[in-house]
């Protein structure tokens, strides 16, 4: 995919979906938007669904093969995204689509890296809530994952804290940011740009 492309058709497998959000447009009307992550053998891309297409994200299950029809490519925070508006669609298809993520070894992560990690869950803390500076409530859940090289705490923020993850599960965490942990160690932070 390249910036500015339009009439884009892409096949892939749904990796993660997000709920629909609303926003106020400049003209006072309400807009709707939702995202899901799409992967294939070449990589992954965030798909943004606008207005009447937004509900489609909530209808898709992870591991479903889909084709995005008549999408267009935009940039957000330095990353390319595939957008679907009223001219586009997301159709379920009967196809085998491979997604084999390349991951970073846990013992090689460094402060401020953005990494892809895979491993087995060793422990999973209960979800906890907190008050943000703006008065809204946030939530986070910490899990510890281990690969062949080491282990690391992963902070799951927002909706990601609701995921059903238990010790023994195998997980893939994409686009996690390595930060200073609260126990003077490194932790992986999985926020809105991350996929779990």
C-alpha positions as a printed Julia matrix, in Angstrom:
196×3 Matrix{Float64}:
   0.0     0.0    0.0
   1.14    3.53  -0.74
  -0.12    6.93   0.41
  -2.97    8.3   -1.7
  -3.99    5.02  -3.35
  -7.71    4.65  -3.98
  -9.99    1.87  -5.27
  -7.87   -0.55  -3.24
  -8.96   -4.19  -2.9
  -7.09   -6.19  -0.24
  -7.65   -9.67   1.17
  -6.54  -10.61   4.65
  -7.45  -12.1    7.98
  -9.04  -10.09  10.8
  -6.59   -9.88  13.7
  -8.51   -7.63  16.1
 -11.64   -5.46  16.08
 -12.55   -2.35  18.04
 -15.88   -0.85  19.06
 -17.62    2.0   17.23
 -16.82    5.53  18.4
 -18.78    8.71  17.71
 -17.48   12.23  17.12
 -18.86   15.68  16.27
 -18.19   16.99  12.78
 -17.45   20.64  12.05
 -20.98   21.02  10.63
 -22.5    19.8   13.92
 -23.51   16.36  12.69
 -22.4    13.17  14.42
 -19.87   10.92  12.73
 -19.12    7.29  13.48
 -15.85    5.4   13.12
 -14.45    1.97  13.98
 -11.23    0.11  13.29
  -9.97   -3.4   12.82
  -6.54   -4.83  12.1
  -6.05   -6.83   8.9
  -3.09   -9.14   8.26
  -1.73  -11.23   5.42
   1.58  -12.84   4.49
   3.1    -9.4    3.75
   2.21   -7.7    7.03
  -0.71   -5.9    8.66
  -2.69   -2.68   8.28
  -5.22   -0.8   10.38
  -8.57   -0.51   8.57
 -10.77    2.49   9.41
 -14.51    2.22   8.73
 -16.53    5.43   8.5
 -20.17    6.18   9.34
 -22.6     3.53   8.03
 -19.67    1.16   7.43
 -18.49    1.42  11.07
 -20.8    -1.29  12.42
 -19.08   -3.82  10.17
 -16.12   -3.91  12.59
 -18.35   -5.25  15.37
 -19.73   -7.98  13.08
 -16.32   -9.49  12.3
 -14.63  -12.13  14.43
 -10.85  -12.46  14.69
  -9.46  -15.08  12.27
 -12.19  -14.3    9.69
 -10.95  -13.98   6.1
 -12.23  -10.79   4.46
 -11.77   -8.65   1.38
 -11.72   -4.87   1.68
 -13.27   -3.46  -1.51
 -12.73    0.08  -2.83
 -10.71    1.3    0.13
  -8.37    4.29   0.09
  -5.02    4.82   1.81
  -4.39    7.62   4.33
  -1.6     8.37   6.8
  -2.05    8.67  10.56
   0.81    9.33  12.95
   3.32    8.16  10.35
   1.53    4.87   9.61
  -0.53    4.0    6.55
  -4.16    3.06   7.14
  -6.78    1.64   4.78
 -10.04    3.61   4.97
 -13.5     2.41   3.94
 -16.27    4.94   3.28
 -19.69    4.79   1.66
 -18.26    3.56  -1.67
 -16.36    0.7   -0.04
 -17.19   -2.57   1.66
 -15.74   -5.35   3.79
 -16.89   -8.79   2.63
 -16.27  -12.14   4.3
 -14.62  -14.58   1.89
 -13.83  -18.28   1.75
 -10.06  -18.2    1.4
  -6.95  -19.35   3.18
  -4.94  -16.31   4.19
  -1.63  -16.74   5.98
  -0.5   -14.38   8.7
   2.76  -15.38  10.36
   4.03  -12.48  12.43
   7.71  -11.81  12.85
   8.34  -11.14  16.51
  11.08   -9.53  18.58
  12.89  -11.59  21.24
  11.85  -10.38  24.69
  15.41  -10.26  26.01
  16.38   -7.86  23.2
  13.84   -5.08  23.81
  15.06   -1.64  24.82
  13.49    1.53  26.17
  11.27    3.37  23.62
  11.28    0.45  21.15
   7.99   -0.38  19.43
   7.93   -4.16  19.23
   5.94   -7.25  18.28
   6.03   -9.93  20.97
   4.72  -13.48  21.15
   4.79  -15.88  24.04
   2.96  -17.83  26.69
   1.1   -16.04  29.47
   2.79  -16.84  32.79
   0.55  -14.69  35.01
  -2.45  -12.41  34.58
  -3.42   -9.79  37.16
  -7.02   -8.66  37.65
  -8.17   -5.62  35.69
  -8.08   -2.37  37.64
  -9.65    1.01  37.02
  -8.28    4.48  37.65
  -9.33    8.12  37.26
  -7.69   10.07  34.45
  -6.69   13.73  34.8
  -9.76   14.74  32.76
 -12.07   12.95  35.22
 -12.87    9.99  32.97
 -12.26    6.42  34.09
  -9.55    4.28  32.52
  -8.66    0.65  32.95
  -5.51   -1.46  32.74
  -4.53   -5.08  33.23
  -1.03   -6.48  33.56
  -0.02   -9.86  32.18
   3.41  -11.44  32.06
   4.43  -13.25  28.88
   7.45  -15.44  28.27
   9.22  -16.56  25.11
  12.38  -18.63  24.59
  14.58  -15.66  25.6
  12.89  -14.15  28.65
   9.72  -12.64  30.05
   8.14   -9.2   30.32
   5.12   -7.53  31.86
   2.6    -6.26  29.3
   0.17   -3.49  30.31
  -3.14   -3.87  28.47
  -4.9    -0.47  28.34
  -8.54    0.41  27.7
 -10.63   -2.21  25.89
  -7.6    -4.49  25.71
  -7.89   -4.99  29.49
 -11.22   -6.77  28.86
  -9.65   -9.52  26.74
 -10.01  -13.0   28.17
  -6.38  -13.93  28.73
  -5.26  -16.54  31.24
  -2.02  -18.27  32.23
  -1.04  -20.85  29.62
  -2.56  -18.92  26.71
  -0.35  -18.11  23.73
  -0.55  -14.43  22.77
   0.75  -12.11  20.07
   1.15   -8.42  20.94
   1.84   -6.08  18.02
   3.09   -2.5   18.19
   3.69   -2.41  21.94
   5.86    0.41  23.28
   8.66   -0.46  25.69
   8.57    1.86  28.71
   9.91    2.18  32.22
   7.83   -0.12  34.4
   6.53    0.72  37.84
   8.94   -1.81  39.39
  12.12   -0.27  37.95
  12.08   -2.66  35.03
  10.98   -2.52  31.41
   7.38   -3.21  30.45
   5.5    -3.39  27.17
   2.6    -0.96  26.93
  -0.29   -2.07  24.67
  -2.4     1.02  23.99
  -4.73    2.1   21.18
  -2.15    1.51  18.42
  -1.35   -1.99  19.65
  -2.97   -5.29  18.77
  -3.37   -8.22  21.19
